[in-house]
C-alpha positions as CSV (number, residue, x, y, z in Angstrom):
1,M,-64.0,-29.3,29.9
2,Q,-61.3,-31.3,31.8
3,V,-58.9,-30.8,28.8
4,V,-59.4,-27.0,29.1
5,V,-58.8,-27.1,32.9
6,L,-55.7,-29.2,32.4
7,S,-54.4,-26.9,29.7
8,I,-54.9,-23.9,31.9
9,S,-53.1,-25.6,34.8
10,I,-50.1,-26.6,32.7
11,T,-49.9,-23.0,31.4
12,F,-50.0,-21.7,35.0
13,V,-47.3,-24.1,36.1
14,F,-45.2,-23.2,33.2
15,C,-45.5,-19.5,33.9
16,E,-44.6,-20.1,37.6
17,L,-41.5,-22.1,36.6
18,K,-40.5,-19.4,34.1
19,Y,-40.8,-16.8,36.8
20,I,-38.7,-18.9,39.2
21,F,-36.0,-19.3,36.6
22,F,-36.1,-15.6,35.9
23,L,-35.6,-14.8,39.6
24,V,-32.7,-17.3,39.8
25,D,-31.2,-15.7,36.7
26,M,-31.5,-12.3,38.3
27,E,-29.9,-13.6,41.5
28,Q,-27.0,-15.2,39.7
29,P,-26.6,-13.1,36.5
30,N,-24.0,-14.1,33.9
31,V,-21.9,-10.9,33.6
32,R,-19.3,-10.9,30.9
33,L,-16.5,-8.3,30.6
34,W,-13.9,-7.8,27.8
35,V,-11.1,-5.4,27.0
36,K,-12.1,-2.5,24.8
37,Y,-10.7,-3.0,21.3
38,E,-10.3,0.7,20.5
39,T,-8.3,1.5,23.6
40,F,-5.4,-0.6,22.3
41,I,-5.6,-0.3,18.6
42,V,-5.9,3.5,18.7
43,G,-4.8,4.6,22.1
44,V,-1.6,2.6,22.4
45,L,1.3,4.0,20.3
46,Q,3.3,1.3,18.7
47,I,6.6,2.3,20.2
48,P,8.4,1.3,23.4
49,P,7.1,3.7,26.1
50,P,9.3,6.2,27.9
51,S,11.1,4.6,30.9
52,K,9.2,7.1,33.2
53,F,5.9,5.5,32.4
54,S,6.9,2.7,34.7
55,M,4.7,1.9,37.7
56,H,7.2,3.6,40.1
57,Y,6.8,7.0,38.4
58,L,3.1,6.6,37.6
59,R,2.4,5.9,41.3
60,K,4.2,9.1,42.2
61,M,2.2,11.0,39.6
62,A,-1.1,9.5,41.0
63,T,-0.2,10.8,44.4
64,Y,1.0,14.2,43.1
65,V,-2.1,15.0,41.1
66,R,-4.3,14.5,44.0
67,T,-2.4,17.0,46.1
68,K,-2.8,19.6,43.3
69,T,-6.5,19.6,42.8
70,A,-6.6,23.4,42.9
71,D,-4.1,23.6,40.1
72,G,-6.1,21.7,37.5
73,S,-4.9,18.2,38.1
74,Y,-7.7,16.2,39.7
75,P,-10.4,15.1,38.9
76,R,-9.7,16.7,35.5
77,L,-6.1,17.0,34.3
78,S,-5.4,20.2,32.3
79,W,-2.8,20.3,29.5
80,L,-0.9,22.9,31.5
81,M,-0.5,20.6,34.5
82,W,0.3,17.6,32.3
83,R,3.0,19.6,30.5
84,H,4.4,20.5,33.9
85,I,4.5,16.9,35.0
86,A,5.7,15.4,31.7
87,C,8.4,17.9,31.0
88,G,9.5,18.9,34.5
89,K,9.2,15.6,36.3
90,L,9.1,12.8,33.7
91,Q,11.7,14.5,31.5
92,L,9.7,14.2,28.3
93,A,10.1,16.6,25.3
94,E,7.1,18.9,25.0
95,N,6.1,17.6,21.5
96,L,6.1,14.1,22.9
97,A,4.0,15.2,25.9
98,W,1.5,16.8,23.6
99,M,1.4,13.7,21.4
100,Y,0.3,11.5,24.3
101,F,-2.2,14.1,25.6
102,E,-3.7,14.7,22.2
103,T,-3.9,10.9,21.4
104,F,-5.9,10.4,24.6
105,D,-8.1,13.3,23.7
106,S,-8.9,11.8,20.3
107,L,-10.4,8.8,22.0
108,L,-13.0,10.9,23.8
109,D,-16.6,10.8,22.7
110,K,-16.7,14.3,21.1
111,T,-19.1,15.4,18.4
112,A,-18.0,16.2,14.9
113,E,-19.0,19.8,15.5
114,E,-16.8,20.1,18.5
115,R,-13.8,18.7,16.6
116,L,-14.5,21.1,13.7
117,E,-14.6,24.0,16.1
118,W,-11.3,23.0,17.5
119,A,-9.8,22.7,14.0
120,E,-11.0,26.1,13.0
121,A,-9.5,27.7,16.2
122,A,-6.2,25.9,15.6
123,S,-6.0,27.0,12.0
124,H,-6.1,30.6,13.1
125,C,-3.2,30.3,15.5
126,R,-0.1,32.1,14.2
127,S,2.4,31.5,17.0
128,H,3.4,28.9,19.5
129,E,1.9,31.1,22.3
130,E,-1.5,31.1,20.6
131,I,-1.3,27.4,20.2
132,E,-0.5,26.9,23.9
133,K,-3.3,29.2,24.8
134,L,-5.7,27.1,22.8
135,R,-4.3,23.8,24.3
136,N,-4.8,25.1,27.8
137,K,-8.6,24.9,27.3
138,L,-8.3,21.1,27.1
139,S,-8.6,18.8,30.1
140,V,-9.1,15.1,30.5
141,D,-10.2,12.7,33.2
142,T,-7.2,12.3,35.4
143,L,-7.7,8.6,36.5
144,Q,-8.4,7.5,32.9
145,F,-5.3,9.3,31.7
146,L,-3.2,7.5,34.3
147,L,-4.6,4.2,32.9
148,F,-3.8,5.4,29.4
149,L,-0.2,6.0,30.3
150,Y,0.2,2.6,31.9
151,V,-1.2,0.6,29.0
152,Q,1.5,2.1,26.8
153,Q,3.7,-0.6,28.3
154,L,1.9,-3.1,25.9
155,N,4.8,-2.4,23.5
156,K,7.5,-2.4,26.1
157,V,10.6,-4.2,24.8
158,S,11.3,-7.4,26.8
159,L,14.9,-8.6,27.1
160,R,13.9,-12.2,27.1
161,T,11.7,-11.7,24.0
162,S,14.6,-10.1,22.1
163,L,16.8,-13.0,23.0
164,I,14.6,-16.0,22.4
165,G,12.0,-14.4,20.1
166,E,9.0,-15.4,22.2
167,E,7.5,-14.5,25.6
168,W,7.6,-17.3,28.2
169,P,4.1,-18.8,28.2
170,S,1.7,-17.9,31.0
171,P,-1.0,-20.3,31.9
172,R,-3.2,-17.5,33.1
173,S,-3.1,-15.6,29.8
174,R,-2.7,-18.1,27.1
175,S,-5.3,-20.6,25.8
176,P,-4.3,-23.8,24.0
177,D,-6.2,-23.0,20.8
178,L,-4.6,-19.6,20.5
179,D,-1.0,-20.5,21.5
180,R,1.0,-18.6,18.8
181,K,4.3,-17.0,18.8
182,S,4.0,-13.4,20.1
183,G,7.1,-12.4,18.2
184,S,5.2,-12.6,14.9
185,Q,2.2,-10.5,16.1
186,N,1.4,-6.9,16.1
187,K,0.4,-6.6,19.8
188,N,-1.9,-3.6,19.2
189,T,-4.3,-5.4,16.9
190,D,-4.2,-8.8,18.6
191,D,-7.3,-9.2,20.9
192,H,-5.7,-11.9,23.0
193,N,-2.6,-9.8,23.8
194,H,-5.0,-7.1,25.0
195,L,-6.7,-9.5,27.4
196,A,-3.4,-11.1,28.6
197,F,-2.0,-7.6,29.3
198,I,-4.9,-6.6,31.5
199,L,-5.1,-9.9,33.3
200,N,-1.3,-9.8,34.1
201,H,-1.3,-6.2,35.2
202,L,-4.7,-5.8,36.8
203,S,-3.3,-5.4,40.3
204,E,-1.1,-2.5,39.3
205,L,-3.9,-0.8,37.2
206,L,-6.2,-0.9,40.2
207,E,-3.4,0.5,42.5
208,L,-3.2,3.6,40.3
209,L,-6.8,4.3,41.1
210,L,-6.4,4.3,44.9
211,D,-6.7,7.4,47.0
212,P,-3.3,8.6,48.5
213,E,-3.9,7.1,51.9
214,Q,-5.0,3.8,50.3
215,L,-2.0,3.9,47.9
216,T,0.3,4.1,50.9
217,A,-1.4,1.2,52.5
218,S,-1.2,-0.9,49.3
219,A,2.5,-0.8,49.5
220,H,2.1,-3.2,52.4
221,S,-1.1,-5.1,51.5
222,T,-3.9,-4.5,49.0
223,H,-6.3,-6.8,50.9
224,E,-7.5,-4.0,53.1
225,S,-7.5,-1.2,50.5
226,L,-10.7,0.3,49.3
227,I,-11.5,1.7,45.8
228,S,-13.9,4.5,45.3
229,V,-16.8,4.5,42.8
230,E,-15.1,7.3,40.8
231,A,-12.1,5.1,40.4
232,V,-14.1,2.1,39.2
233,K,-15.8,4.5,36.7
234,A,-12.3,5.2,35.3
235,L,-12.0,1.5,34.4
236,S,-14.6,2.1,31.7
237,F,-11.7,3.4,29.6
238,L,-10.4,-0.2,29.6
239,M,-13.4,-2.5,30.0
240,E,-17.0,-3.0,29.1
241,G,-19.4,-5.9,29.2
242,T,-22.9,-7.3,29.0
243,I,-25.4,-9.2,31.2
244,N,-26.6,-12.6,30.1
245,Q,-25.5,-11.8,26.5
246,N,-28.5,-9.5,26.0
247,G,-26.7,-7.5,23.4
248,I,-26.6,-4.3,25.4
249,V,-23.1,-3.1,26.2
250,Y,-22.5,-1.4,29.6
251,P,-19.5,0.4,31.0
252,V,-17.8,-1.7,33.7
253,H,-18.9,0.5,36.7
254,E,-22.6,0.1,35.8
255,L,-22.1,-3.7,36.0
256,A,-20.1,-3.5,39.2
257,L,-22.9,-1.4,40.8
258,W,-25.7,-3.7,39.7
259,Q,-27.7,-4.8,42.8
260,P,-27.5,-8.6,42.3
261,I,-23.7,-8.7,42.3
262,L,-22.7,-5.9,44.7
263,A,-21.5,-8.5,47.3
264,T,-19.5,-10.4,44.7
265,C,-17.8,-7.2,43.6
266,G,-17.0,-6.3,47.2
267,Y,-19.1,-3.1,47.3
268,S,-19.9,-1.8,50.8
269,K,-23.1,0.2,51.2
270,L,-21.7,1.6,54.4
271,S,-18.5,2.9,53.1
272,K,-19.8,3.2,49.5
273,M,-16.5,1.8,48.3
274,F,-15.2,-1.4,46.8
275,S,-12.8,-3.9,48.4
276,F,-9.6,-4.0,46.4
277,Y,-9.2,-7.8,46.7
278,K,-12.8,-8.7,45.9
279,L,-13.1,-6.3,43.0
280,Q,-9.9,-7.7,41.5
281,A,-11.1,-11.3,41.9
282,W,-14.4,-10.5,40.3
283,L,-12.8,-8.7,37.4
284,K,-10.5,-11.7,36.7
285,S,-13.4,-14.1,36.9
286,V,-15.6,-12.4,34.3
287,L,-13.0,-11.0,31.9
288,G,-12.9,-12.9,28.6
289,S,-12.4,-12.5,24.9
290,N,-13.8,-9.5,23.1
291,P,-17.0,-10.6,21.1
292,F,-16.4,-7.5,18.9
293,G,-12.7,-8.0,18.3
294,S,-11.0,-8.7,15.0
295,A,-10.4,-12.4,15.8
296,V,-14.1,-13.1,16.5
297,C,-15.0,-11.0,13.5
298,L,-12.9,-13.1,11.1
299,Q,-14.2,-16.4,12.7
300,K,-17.9,-15.6,13.1
301,G,-18.6,-12.4,11.2
302,K,-20.5,-12.3,8.0
303,K,-18.2,-13.2,5.1
304,L,-18.2,-10.6,2.3
305,A,-17.3,-11.0,-1.4
306,W,-16.7,-7.6,-2.9
307,A,-15.0,-8.8,-6.1
308,Q,-14.6,-11.8,-8.3
309,Q,-11.5,-14.0,-7.7
310,V,-9.0,-13.3,-10.4
311,E,-8.4,-16.3,-12.6
312,G,-5.1,-18.1,-11.9
313,T,-4.6,-16.8,-8.3
314,T,-3.8,-19.3,-5.7
315,K,-4.8,-17.4,-2.6
316,R,-8.4,-16.8,-1.5
317,A,-9.3,-13.5,0.0
318,K,-11.0,-13.5,3.4
319,I,-13.2,-10.5,4.1
320,A,-15.6,-10.4,7.1
321,C,-17.5,-7.9,9.1
322,N,-19.7,-7.8,12.2
323,T,-21.4,-4.5,11.2
324,Y,-24.8,-6.2,10.9
325,T,-25.0,-7.2,14.6
326,A,-22.4,-5.0,16.4
327,P,-23.7,-2.0,18.4
328,K,-22.5,1.5,17.6
329,G,-18.8,2.0,18.2
330,H,-18.0,-1.7,17.8
331,K,-18.1,-2.2,14.1
332,V,-15.1,-4.2,12.8
333,V,-14.1,-5.1,9.2
334,V,-11.2,-7.5,8.5
335,M,-9.6,-8.0,5.1
336,T,-6.8,-10.5,4.7
337,Q,-5.0,-12.2,1.8
338,V,-6.5,-10.1,-0.9
339,Y,-4.3,-10.9,-3.9
340,K,-4.3,-9.2,-7.4
341,Q,-7.7,-7.7,-7.0
342,T,-9.4,-4.3,-7.1
343,L,-12.0,-4.0,-4.3
344,A,-14.2,-1.0,-3.7
345,K,-16.9,-0.3,-1.1
346,S,-18.9,2.7,0.1
347,S,-21.8,1.8,2.4
348,D,-23.3,2.1,5.8
349,Q,-21.5,-1.2,6.7
350,L,-18.2,0.7,6.8
351,N,-19.4,3.9,8.5
352,G,-17.6,4.3,11.8
353,A,-15.9,0.9,11.5
354,H,-12.5,-0.3,12.7
355,V,-10.8,-1.7,9.6
356,K,-8.0,-4.2,9.7
357,I,-6.2,-5.0,6.4
358,H,-3.7,-7.8,6.6
359,R,-1.4,-9.6,4.1
360,C,-2.9,-8.0,1.0
361,N,-0.6,-8.1,-2.1
362,D,-0.7,-6.5,-5.6
363,S,-4.1,-5.0,-5.0
364,Y,-6.1,-1.8,-5.2
365,I,-8.5,-1.3,-2.3
366,Y,-11.0,1.6,-2.1
367,L,-13.0,2.1,1.1
368,L,-14.9,5.3,0.4
369,S,-16.8,5.8,3.7
370,P,-16.1,7.6,7.0
371,L,-14.1,5.2,9.1
372,R,-13.2,5.0,12.8
373,S,-9.7,3.6,12.5
374,V,-7.5,1.6,10.0
375,S,-4.6,-0.7,10.6
376,I,-2.6,-2.0,7.6
377,E,-0.2,-4.9,8.3
378,K,2.2,-6.9,6.2
379,C,0.9,-5.7,2.8
380,R,2.9,-5.5,-0.4
381,N,2.7,-3.7,-3.7
382,S,-0.8,-2.3,-3.1
383,T,-2.7,1.0,-3.1
384,F,-5.2,1.9,-0.4
385,V,-7.7,4.7,-1.0
386,L,-9.6,5.5,2.2
387,G,-12.4,7.7,3.2
388,P,-11.8,10.1,6.2
389,V,-10.6,8.2,9.2
390,Q,-11.8,9.8,12.5
391,T,-8.9,8.5,14.7
392,S,-5.8,6.9,13.3
393,I,-4.2,5.0,10.4
394,H,-1.3,2.8,11.3
395,I,0.9,1.0,8.8
396,H,3.1,-1.8,10.1
397,S,5.6,-4.1,8.3
398,C,4.5,-3.0,4.8
399,D,6.5,-2.9,1.6
400,N,5.9,-0.7,-1.4
401,V,2.3,0.4,-0.5
402,K,0.6,3.7,-1.3
403,I,-1.8,5.2,1.2
404,I,-4.2,8.0,0.0
405,A,-6.3,9.2,3.0
406,I,-7.6,12.0,5.2
407,C,-7.1,11.1,8.8
408,H,-6.7,12.5,12.3
409,R,-3.4,10.8,12.7
410,L,-1.0,8.7,10.5
411,S,1.7,6.5,11.9
412,T,4.0,3.9,10.4
413,S,6.5,1.4,11.7
414,S,8.8,-1.3,10.2
415,S,7.9,-0.3,6.6
416,T,9.8,0.5,3.5
417,L,9.3,2.1,0.1
418,C,5.9,3.4,1.2
419,T,4.2,6.6,-0.1
420,F,1.6,8.6,1.8
421,H,-0.7,11.1,0.3
422,C,-2.5,12.4,3.3
423,L,-4.3,15.4,4.8
424,T,-4.0,15.3,8.6
425,P,-4.2,17.9,11.5
426,T,-1.4,16.1,13.4
427,Y,2.2,15.4,12.7
428,P,2.6,12.0,10.9
429,L,4.5,9.7,13.2
430,I,7.5,7.8,11.9
431,M,8.4,5.0,14.3
432,S,11.3,2.5,14.3
433,G,12.2,0.3,11.4
434,N,11.2,2.5,8.5
435,T,13.2,3.3,5.4
436,S,12.6,5.2,2.1
437,L,9.3,6.8,3.0
438,I,7.7,9.5,0.8
439,F,5.1,12.0,1.9
440,G,3.0,13.9,-0.6
441,P,-0.1,16.1,-0.4
442,Y,-3.6,14.6,-0.6
443,H,-4.4,14.5,-4.3
444,T,-7.8,13.0,-5.0
445,Y,-11.5,13.3,-4.2
446,Y,-14.8,11.5,-4.6
447,P,-18.3,13.0,-4.6
448,M,-19.2,12.3,-1.0
449,L,-15.8,13.2,0.4
450,E,-16.6,16.6,2.0
451,D,-19.8,15.1,3.6
452,H,-17.7,12.3,5.1
453,M,-15.1,14.8,6.4
454,A,-17.9,16.7,8.2
455,R,-19.1,13.4,9.8
456,T,-15.6,12.6,11.2
457,G,-14.9,16.2,12.3
458,I,-11.8,16.7,10.1
459,A,-11.3,20.0,8.4
460,T,-8.8,21.0,5.6
461,L,-6.8,23.1,8.1
462,P,-4.6,22.7,9.9
463,N,-2.8,20.2,7.6
464,Y,0.7,18.8,8.7
465,W,1.2,16.2,5.9
466,D,4.7,17.6,5.2
467,K,5.9,17.7,8.9
468,P,6.5,14.1,9.9
469,M,7.8,13.6,13.5
470,C,10.2,10.8,14.3
471,I,9.4,8.9,17.5
472,G,11.9,6.6,19.3
473,L,14.7,7.4,16.8
474,D,17.9,9.3,17.4
475,N,17.5,11.3,14.2
476,C,15.1,11.6,11.2
477,E,17.2,12.5,8.2
478,T,16.6,12.2,4.5
479,P,17.3,8.4,4.3
480,V,14.2,7.8,6.5
481,Y,11.8,10.0,4.5
482,Q,11.5,12.7,1.9
483,L,8.8,14.9,0.5
484,L,7.5,14.0,-2.9
485,S,9.2,16.0,-5.7
486,P,6.7,18.2,-7.6
487,K,8.1,16.8,-10.8
488,E,6.9,13.3,-9.8
489,F,3.5,14.5,-8.7
490,Y,0.3,13.4,-10.4
491,V,-3.3,13.8,-9.4
492,F,-5.0,10.5,-8.5
493,V,-8.4,9.8,-10.1
494,I,-10.9,7.5,-8.4
495,P,-12.5,5.5,-11.2
496,F,-16.1,5.2,-9.8
497,E,-19.3,7.1,-10.2
498,M,-21.1,8.2,-7.1
499,E,-23.6,10.8,-6.0
500,G,-22.3,13.8,-4.1
501,D,-21.3,17.4,-4.2
502,T,-17.5,17.3,-3.9
503,T,-15.9,18.2,-7.3
504,E,-12.4,19.1,-6.3
505,I,-9.6,18.2,-3.9
506,P,-10.6,19.6,-0.5
507,G,-8.3,22.5,0.5
508,G,-6.6,22.4,-2.9
509,L,-3.0,21.6,-3.6
510,P,0.1,23.3,-2.1
511,P,1.4,26.0,-4.5
512,Q,4.4,24.0,-5.8
513,Y,2.3,21.0,-6.6
514,E,-0.5,23.1,-8.2
515,K,2.2,24.7,-10.4
516,A,3.5,21.3,-11.5
517,K,0.0,20.1,-12.3
518,R,-0.7,23.2,-14.4
519,H,2.6,22.9,-16.2
520,R,1.8,19.3,-17.1
521,E,-1.6,20.3,-18.4
522,Q,-0.1,23.0,-20.5
523,K,2.3,20.4,-22.1
524,I,-0.7,18.2,-22.9
525,Q,-2.5,21.1,-24.5
526,I,0.6,22.0,-26.6
527,W,1.0,18.4,-27.7
528,Q,-2.7,18.2,-28.7
529,K,-2.4,21.4,-30.7
530,T,0.8,20.1,-32.4
531,V,-1.0,17.0,-33.5
532,K,-4.0,18.9,-34.7
533,E,-1.9,21.3,-36.8
534,A,0.4,18.6,-38.2
535,G,-1.9,18.2,-41.2
536,L,-1.9,14.4,-41.1
537,S,-3.9,12.4,-43.6
538,K,-6.6,9.9,-42.5
539,E,-4.2,7.0,-42.9
540,Q,-1.4,8.8,-41.0
541,R,-3.8,9.6,-38.2
542,K,-4.8,6.0,-37.9
543,Q,-1.1,4.9,-37.9
544,F,-0.3,7.5,-35.3
545,Q,-3.2,6.5,-33.1
546,N,-2.2,2.8,-33.2
547,L,1.4,3.7,-32.3
548,V,0.2,5.8,-29.3
549,E,-2.1,3.0,-28.1
550,Q,0.8,0.4,-28.5
551,Q,3.1,2.6,-26.4
552,F,0.4,3.1,-23.8
553,R,-0.2,-0.6,-23.5
554,E,3.5,-1.2,-23.1
555,W,3.6,1.5,-20.4
556,L,0.6,-0.1,-18.6
557,A,2.3,-3.5,-18.6
558,L,5.7,-2.1,-17.4
559,T,4.2,-0.1,-14.5
560,G,1.7,-2.8,-13.4
561,H,-1.3,-0.5,-14.0
562,R,-2.8,-3.0,-16.6
563,Q,-3.9,-5.2,-13.7
564,Q,-5.9,-2.4,-12.1
565,L,-7.6,-1.5,-15.4
566,D,-8.5,-5.1,-16.1
567,S,-9.9,-5.7,-12.7
568,L,-12.2,-2.6,-13.1
569,I,-14.1,-4.4,-15.9
570,P,-17.2,-6.1,-14.4
571,A,-17.0,-9.9,-14.3
572,P,-19.6,-11.8,-16.4
573,T,-22.7,-12.4,-14.4
574,S,-23.5,-16.1,-13.8
575,P,-27.0,-17.4,-14.1
576,K,-27.2,-17.9,-10.3
577,Q,-26.1,-14.4,-9.7
578,A,-28.6,-13.1,-12.3
579,A,-31.4,-15.0,-10.6
580,A,-30.4,-13.7,-7.2
C-alpha cells in the first residue's frame, strides 16, 4: 500500500514539475526566424538592379504611394500606378517595369485555376491595348512590393568586390565555418548570403514600411518611430519562423503578435504599434539560418541514390532532399557532382520542390514531376529534361547544356553554347555574360505531362519561347543568341514508360518545325521503300544490316550518345538489393 501511495505521489510531483516547465517555456518561448528561400531564388533577378532602386528613390516612392491611395497605389498597388511610377519617375523601360511587376506576381499564392484563367485571357489578346487592359486588373500588396524592389540590391555590383574579388568580411554576417569567398558564389542560391543581406540592411527595410510622418522622423532618429501591424505583416514576404521548433511554420507577424513576446518585440497595446528600435533588435536576435535551405538540405537531408555509379568514374554524386520532413512550400532537392550518369525521377518527393543542380557533367537528368523552381549552376555537357516548373528556371555559368522544359520563366546568365527547348508564357531573359545561345520550341512529352501542366497552372498559350529579352545589355544581336534552324530540328523522345494520357507534344510544333519533321519522316519512308524494293538476297540483307549497325555505332560514339544508351541499361541487382 505504501508503495502505491509513493508511486502516486511521485507521479503527481512529476506532473506538477512538467506543468511548471511548460509555463516557463510559454513565458520564455524559443522563437526562431529565417529568411524565406523562395523570395531570393525566384524573386531576385540575377542582374544588377536599376540605379533608381536605391534607398533614396524607394523612400520617395514609399511616401508617394501613400499620398495616392485613391489612385490605386496603397494598400494595393495596381499595374497602372506602378507603370506610372516606374516609367515616369524611375525612368525604367515599360517592358522592364512589367518584368519586375510580373515576377513579384508569380510569387503570390495563386491557385492553378487562377493562373490558367489568366493564361487563357492573355492568349486572346490581339493588341498591346488589349494586353494593357488585362494587366490593369492586377494589383499587389504595396509594402511587400517595396521590399521586393529593395532586395533586388542583392546582386548590386560592388566596386571593392570587382577590384579585390571578395567582399570585406563582416563579423555580424559571417560565421567561421561558412567563411567562403563570395566571389565564387551565386548569391541567389546561397542561404548565407540571404541572411547576411537581411541582417545588414534590416534598418532600411523597416524604414520603407514606416508611415509618412514616421518616415520623416526616421531621417533624424529611428528610436522614436513606430511601425504598424500592417507593415509588420508585409515582412512575411521576407521572413518566417517557428516556436520551440515545433515543426509548424508561421509568418513573422503572427510570431511578433504572440502574447508571451509582445513586450520583447516592442508592441504597445495602447498605440497598437511596434517600436522601431525594439522590433529591429528582436528580429536581429532571432534571425538565423534557414532550416529548409539548400545548405541544410545537403548537410542533413536524406541522401538519395537514383542510379548506379558508373564504373571508372572518380567523382561521387551527392543527391539529397528534405521532402520527407519539410512542410508544404519548403521542399528542396539538391543534386551536385553527378558525373557520366543518367538519372530519372518522377514521384511525390519532387512535386512542388525547389531543385538546385550544381556541377553536373556529361550527364542526362530527367525530373518528370511538377516543380516549383529550378536553378542549374556550373554544369557542363549535360541534358536536363524537366517537368513543368511553376515559377522559374535559371541557368548560371553553364557550358554546352541542353534544357528541355515548360516553365513560367526561363533566364540565363554567364553561360555559353547552351540550347533551350522551352514553352513559356513570358519572355526568356538573357542576362550578362552569355554567348552562343540557341532557342528552339518545346519538342517532347511524357504521359503525365498535361496533368502536371494543369497542376502548375501553365497553359500552351501564350508561348514566347522565340522572343528572348536581353536585360542589362546594350544590345542583343545574333552573336548572343539565335533561333534553332528547322534543318537541325529533331523531336526528343523520353525513353521511359509511364502511365498517363499525354500522347503528343502539348500545343504542337510551330509550322516551320512541323514541316521539317514531316519532311524528315518522308525521307525515312522513301529510304525504307528503296531498301524493300532493292531485291536484296538474304545474305545481302544481312551484310547491309551489319553495315548500317556499324555506322550507327560509330555515330553514337562520335556524338556521345552511346553513354546515354549504356546508362539506360539497368545495373545488375546485388544480393543485398534483391533481399531489400
